[in-house]
Every structure is written in structure tokens, then in C-alpha cells.
Tab-separated table of C-alpha atoms in Angstrom:
chain	number	residue	atom	x	y	z
Q	1178	MET	CA	134.741	110.433	70.809
Q	1179	SER	CA	131.072	110.911	71.793
Q	1180	GLU	CA	129.342	108.491	74.128
Q	1181	THR	CA	126.516	106.327	72.829
Q	1182	PRO	CA	123.219	107.693	74.202
Q	1183	GLN	CA	121.439	105.336	76.573
Q	1184	PRO	CA	117.765	104.427	76.184
Q	1185	ALA	CA	115.349	106.385	78.349
Q	1186	GLY	CA	114.332	103.210	80.183
Q	1187	ALA	CA	117.924	102.508	81.215
Q	1188	ARG	CA	118.357	106.058	82.531
Q	1189	LYS	CA	115.157	105.780	84.588
Q	1190	ARG	CA	116.043	102.346	85.947
Q	1191	ARG	CA	119.498	103.268	87.248
Q	1192	PRO	CA	118.478	105.493	90.209
Q	1193	VAL	CA	115.696	103.086	91.170
Q	1194	LEU	CA	118.131	100.172	91.164
Q	1195	LEU	CA	120.512	102.181	93.331
Q	1196	VAL	CA	117.754	102.802	95.894
Q	1197	LEU	CA	116.699	99.140	95.857
Q	1198	ALA	CA	120.336	98.060	96.162
Q	1199	ALA	CA	120.915	100.387	99.131
Q	1200	ILE	CA	117.853	99.106	101.011
Q	1201	ALA	CA	118.450	95.454	100.153
Q	1202	GLY	CA	122.173	95.734	100.895
Q	1203	THR	CA	121.471	97.144	104.353
Q	1204	VAL	CA	119.143	94.234	105.118
Q	1205	VAL	CA	121.647	91.661	103.843
Q	1206	VAL	CA	124.518	93.109	105.881
Q	1207	LEU	CA	122.435	93.204	109.071
Q	1208	ASP	CA	121.192	89.672	108.394
Q	1209	ILE	CA	124.680	88.243	107.835
Q	1210	LEU	CA	126.142	90.009	110.885
Q	1211	THR	CA	123.362	88.860	113.222
Q	1212	LYS	CA	123.442	85.281	111.921
Q	1213	THR	CA	127.220	85.161	112.316
Q	1214	TRP	CA	126.873	86.390	115.886
Q	1215	ALA	CA	124.111	83.867	116.585
Q	1216	VAL	CA	126.102	80.910	115.259
Q	1217	GLU	CA	129.145	81.879	117.357
Q	1218	THR	CA	127.232	82.773	120.521
Q	1219	ILE	CA	124.039	80.718	120.900
Q	1220	VAL	CA	124.482	77.108	121.942
Q	1221	PRO	CA	121.885	74.792	120.328
Q	1222	GLY	CA	119.409	73.651	122.967
Q	1223	ASP	CA	120.475	76.404	125.383
Q	1224	PRO	CA	118.439	79.529	124.523
Q	1225	ILE	CA	119.289	83.009	125.764
Q	1226	HIS	CA	116.338	84.500	127.647
Q	1227	ILE	CA	115.719	88.179	126.916
Q	1228	ILE	CA	112.242	88.626	128.446
Q	1229	GLY	CA	111.520	85.446	130.361
Q	1230	ASP	CA	110.239	82.755	128.009
Q	1231	VAL	CA	108.414	85.283	125.820
Q	1232	VAL	CA	111.430	86.647	123.945
Q	1233	THR	CA	114.420	84.336	123.582
Q	1234	LEU	CA	117.330	83.720	121.254
Q	1235	ARG	CA	117.550	80.071	120.231
Q	1236	MET	CA	119.489	78.395	117.435
Q	1237	VAL	CA	117.408	76.704	114.739
Q	1238	ARG	CA	118.575	75.397	111.353
Q	1239	ASN	CA	115.681	75.816	108.933
Q	1240	SER	CA	115.430	73.935	105.642
Q	1241	GLY	CA	112.180	75.691	104.714
Q	1242	ALA	CA	110.919	79.170	103.968
Q	1243	ALA	CA	110.288	82.039	106.371
Q	1244	PHE	CA	109.220	80.956	109.877
Q	1245	SER	CA	110.158	77.315	109.174
Q	1246	MET	CA	107.406	76.772	106.599
Q	1247	ALA	CA	107.752	74.307	103.671
Q	1248	GLU	CA	110.646	72.419	105.229
Q	1249	GLY	CA	112.373	69.952	102.939
Q	1250	TYR	CA	111.803	72.001	99.769
Q	1251	THR	CA	114.982	74.056	99.957
Q	1252	TRP	CA	115.920	73.810	96.274
Q	1253	VAL	CA	112.389	74.735	95.172
Q	1254	LEU	CA	112.374	77.731	97.502
Q	1255	THR	CA	115.760	78.782	96.143
Q	1256	LEU	CA	114.395	78.819	92.590
Q	1257	ILE	CA	111.357	80.820	93.729
Q	1258	VAL	CA	113.605	83.379	95.433
Q	1259	LEU	CA	115.710	83.729	92.296
Q	1260	ALA	CA	112.551	84.277	90.243
Q	1261	VAL	CA	111.302	86.961	92.680
Q	1262	ILE	CA	114.640	88.768	92.512
Q	1263	ALA	CA	114.611	88.667	88.700
Q	1264	VAL	CA	111.042	90.043	88.531
Q	1265	ILE	CA	111.820	92.922	90.923
Q	1266	ILE	CA	114.882	93.936	88.892
Q	1267	ARG	CA	113.062	93.481	85.577
Q	1268	TYR	CA	110.222	95.855	86.467
Q	1269	SER	CA	112.236	98.320	88.555
Q	1270	SER	CA	112.177	100.928	85.751
Q	1271	ARG	CA	108.415	101.340	86.284
Q	1272	LEU	CA	108.743	102.265	89.948
Q	1273	ARG	CA	108.061	105.892	90.854
Q	1274	SER	CA	106.825	105.545	94.430
Q	1275	GLY	CA	109.357	105.817	97.242
Q	1276	TRP	CA	107.195	103.684	99.536
Q	1277	TRP	CA	107.026	100.945	96.915
Q	1278	MET	CA	110.807	101.091	96.578
Q	1279	LEU	CA	111.108	100.663	100.340
Q	1280	GLY	CA	108.730	97.695	100.381
Q	1281	LEU	CA	110.353	95.953	97.431
Q	1282	GLY	CA	113.820	96.732	98.794
Q	1283	LEU	CA	112.935	95.027	102.075
Q	1284	VAL	CA	111.543	91.985	100.264
Q	1285	LEU	CA	114.580	91.855	97.990
Q	1286	GLY	CA	117.017	92.179	100.902
Q	1287	GLY	CA	115.250	89.499	102.912
Q	1288	ALA	CA	115.170	87.138	99.947
Q	1289	LEU	CA	118.882	87.688	99.299
Q	1290	GLY	CA	119.759	87.269	102.977
Q	1291	ASN	CA	118.227	83.815	103.187
Q	1292	LEU	CA	119.540	82.949	99.708
Q	1293	VAL	CA	123.081	83.459	101.015
Q	1294	ASP	CA	122.398	80.758	103.607
Q	1295	ARG	CA	120.947	78.393	101.018
Q	1296	ILE	CA	124.023	78.778	98.829
Q	1297	PHE	CA	126.848	78.771	101.361
Q	1298	ARG	CA	125.658	76.807	104.404
Q	1299	SER	CA	125.497	73.044	104.873
Q	1300	PRO	CA	124.411	70.556	103.678
Q	1301	GLY	CA	125.230	71.952	100.198
Q	1302	VAL	CA	124.799	74.561	97.495
Q	1303	LEU	CA	121.126	75.519	96.941
Q	1304	ARG	CA	120.255	73.137	99.800
Q	1305	GLY	CA	121.738	75.044	102.729
Q	1306	HIS	CA	119.747	75.457	105.917
Q	1307	VAL	CA	118.826	78.994	106.979
Q	1308	VAL	CA	119.888	80.193	110.436
Q	1309	ASP	CA	116.917	81.302	112.570
Q	1310	PHE	CA	117.454	82.552	116.104
Q	1311	ILE	CA	114.758	85.053	117.208
Q	1312	SER	CA	111.832	83.573	119.143
Q	1313	VAL	CA	108.865	85.707	120.227
Q	1314	GLY	CA	106.031	83.980	122.075
Q	1315	TRP	CA	104.225	81.372	120.020
Q	1316	TRP	CA	105.577	82.773	116.741
Q	1317	PRO	CA	107.945	80.441	114.839
Q	1318	VAL	CA	111.657	81.217	115.174
Q	1319	PHE	CA	112.833	83.745	112.564
Q	1320	ASN	CA	115.711	86.026	111.556
Q	1321	ILE	CA	116.306	89.556	110.238
Q	1322	ALA	CA	115.736	88.468	106.621
Q	1323	ASP	CA	112.364	86.931	107.483
Q	1324	SER	CA	111.342	90.134	109.255
Q	1325	ALA	CA	112.316	92.244	106.241
Q	1326	VAL	CA	110.296	90.062	103.861
Q	1327	VAL	CA	107.195	90.165	106.053
Q	1328	CYS	CA	107.412	93.919	106.782
Q	1329	GLY	CA	108.017	94.695	103.104
Q	1330	ALA	CA	105.118	92.503	102.002
Q	1331	ILE	CA	102.747	94.089	104.547
Q	1332	LEU	CA	103.775	97.556	103.370
Q	1333	LEU	CA	103.100	96.638	99.730
Q	1334	VAL	CA	99.687	95.196	100.588
Q	1335	VAL	CA	98.708	98.334	102.542
Q	1336	LEU	CA	99.850	100.593	99.698
Q	1337	SER	CA	97.829	98.552	97.208
Q	1338	LEU	CA	94.696	98.591	99.364
Q	1339	LEU	CA	94.913	102.354	99.885
Q	1340	GLY	CA	95.472	102.994	96.183
Q	1341	PHE	CA	99.089	104.173	96.213
Q	1342	ASP	CA	100.324	102.592	92.982
Q	1343	TYR	CA	103.908	101.595	92.197
Q	1344	ASP	CA	104.192	104.092	89.322
Q	1345	GLY	CA	103.373	107.049	91.565
Q	1346	SER	CA	99.742	107.328	90.486
Q	1347	ARG	CA	96.838	107.040	92.902
Q	1348	SER	CA	93.513	105.263	92.726
Q	1349	GLY	CA	90.698	104.284	95.068
Q	1350	TRP	CA	90.950	105.803	98.540
Q	1351	ALA	CA	94.162	107.701	97.786
Q	1352	ALA	CA	92.662	109.334	94.685
Q	1353	ARG	CA	89.461	110.293	96.511
Q	1354	HIS	CA	91.492	111.748	99.351
Q	1355	ASP	CA	93.452	113.921	96.912
Q	1356	ARG	CA	90.244	115.234	95.335
Q	1357	GLU	CA	88.650	116.375	98.607
Q	1358	PRO	CA	87.816	120.095	98.310
Q	1359	GLU	CA	89.559	122.527	100.572
Q	1360	PRO	CA	87.382	123.998	103.339
Q	1361	ALA	CA	85.738	127.257	102.300
Q	1362	THR	CA	87.113	130.396	103.863
Q	1363	ALA	CA	84.848	132.301	106.205
Q	1364	THR	CA	82.854	135.173	104.653
Q	1365	GLU	CA	84.390	138.479	105.461
Q	1366	ALA	CA	82.429	140.545	107.965
Q	1367	PRO	CA	80.831	143.683	106.530
Q	1368	ASN	CA	82.706	146.913	107.005
Q	1369	PRO	CA	80.425	149.373	108.861
Q	1370	THR	CA	82.572	152.324	107.821
Q	1371	SER	CA	81.945	151.479	104.187
Q	1372	LYS	CA	78.145	151.446	104.688
Q	1373	GLU	CA	78.164	154.832	106.386
Q	1374	SER	CA	80.168	156.371	103.566
Q	1375	ASP	CA	77.589	154.981	101.077
Q	1376	ARG	CA	74.699	156.637	102.968
Q	1377	ASP	CA	76.513	159.964	103.123
Q	1378	ALA	CA	76.962	159.857	99.369
């Protein structure tokens, strides 16, 4: 019995989804492991000092978005995260750039990492508080998922500004850079032996 042929779009999407899943899955695993360690190790109100007061590990329960922003809107943020995840998966078949896959994979993994907290942590489903525990200087306390989202977003912005498009094409600076002519080779020096043979003739 012959297999039903799959649409071209489905065949193209599968490897891209695998790459996105691998990157996002790595972020989620690291995020869950570090948060589990933080909850079991860090005592609230008693931070662990890594580099004086500049870099510390302190337990914070965050009801907002990355870096404690938009606190009190947990359910709204959960819906936004779900929408972002759906959009990334929906348009994954158009991705051809490895750097774009990396950036979107980081954003996807970070979004999923914090979504796990919102679903499974107290005070309830879709209202759970995210565990933050990394404190660097004046920067708000964050976690691995937050870092992945920010790094992925910065990478996507840089790629867009330079003209490296998600479908593998190039525009703007990237296109101009590709069209730069190669440096001309130096003119060969005349061969004196050849000139003497011409005079003799």
C-alpha cells in the first residue's frame, strides 16, 4: 500500500520545526533545572553573593513578564505567550536562515520556560508566578528563560537591521556587501625574454 504524498510545505516545515524544537527544548530544560535548584537552595531574603553585591542569586516570585515588568497581568501575558508560540510555529515553513532559527528558537524556548511556571506554579493555572533568581547590578532579577528571550530578540533585530532576511534572502547592507567586486589581480610583469625574442625575429 503506497503512502499518501505530503504537501511540499509540510516537508519543508518538518526539519525547521525539529531545529526550533531542539533549541527551544534545550532552553526549557536548562530553565527548569536551574529554577528547581534555585527553589531548593536559595532562601528568600537571604541572597547568595557571587561577586560581592554586583552578582547575586536571590529568590523572587514574579507575577509579571520578563524582568518583573507588567506585574499583576499574568493571565494576559500567558495568552500573549501562547499567541507568540502559535505564530512562530505557523510561519516556520518560511524559515531558511539558520540564524533566524536560532533567534526564534531562543525566544520560543524562553517563552515556553516561563509558561511552564505560569501553568504549574502557585497561585493557580495560568496565574502562576515565575521564579527569578539571577541579579546583576541594577538590572531587575531574571532567569534563564528571560535571558533566552532577550538574546533571541536582540539577534533577530540585528539580523533585520543588517538585511539578513528570515527566508535566506538578503537586502540592504547584507545585499550590498555580497555585491562588492573582488579586488583586481595585479597586472603581470612583462617578460623581458619575450621582448628580446620579438626583436630577434
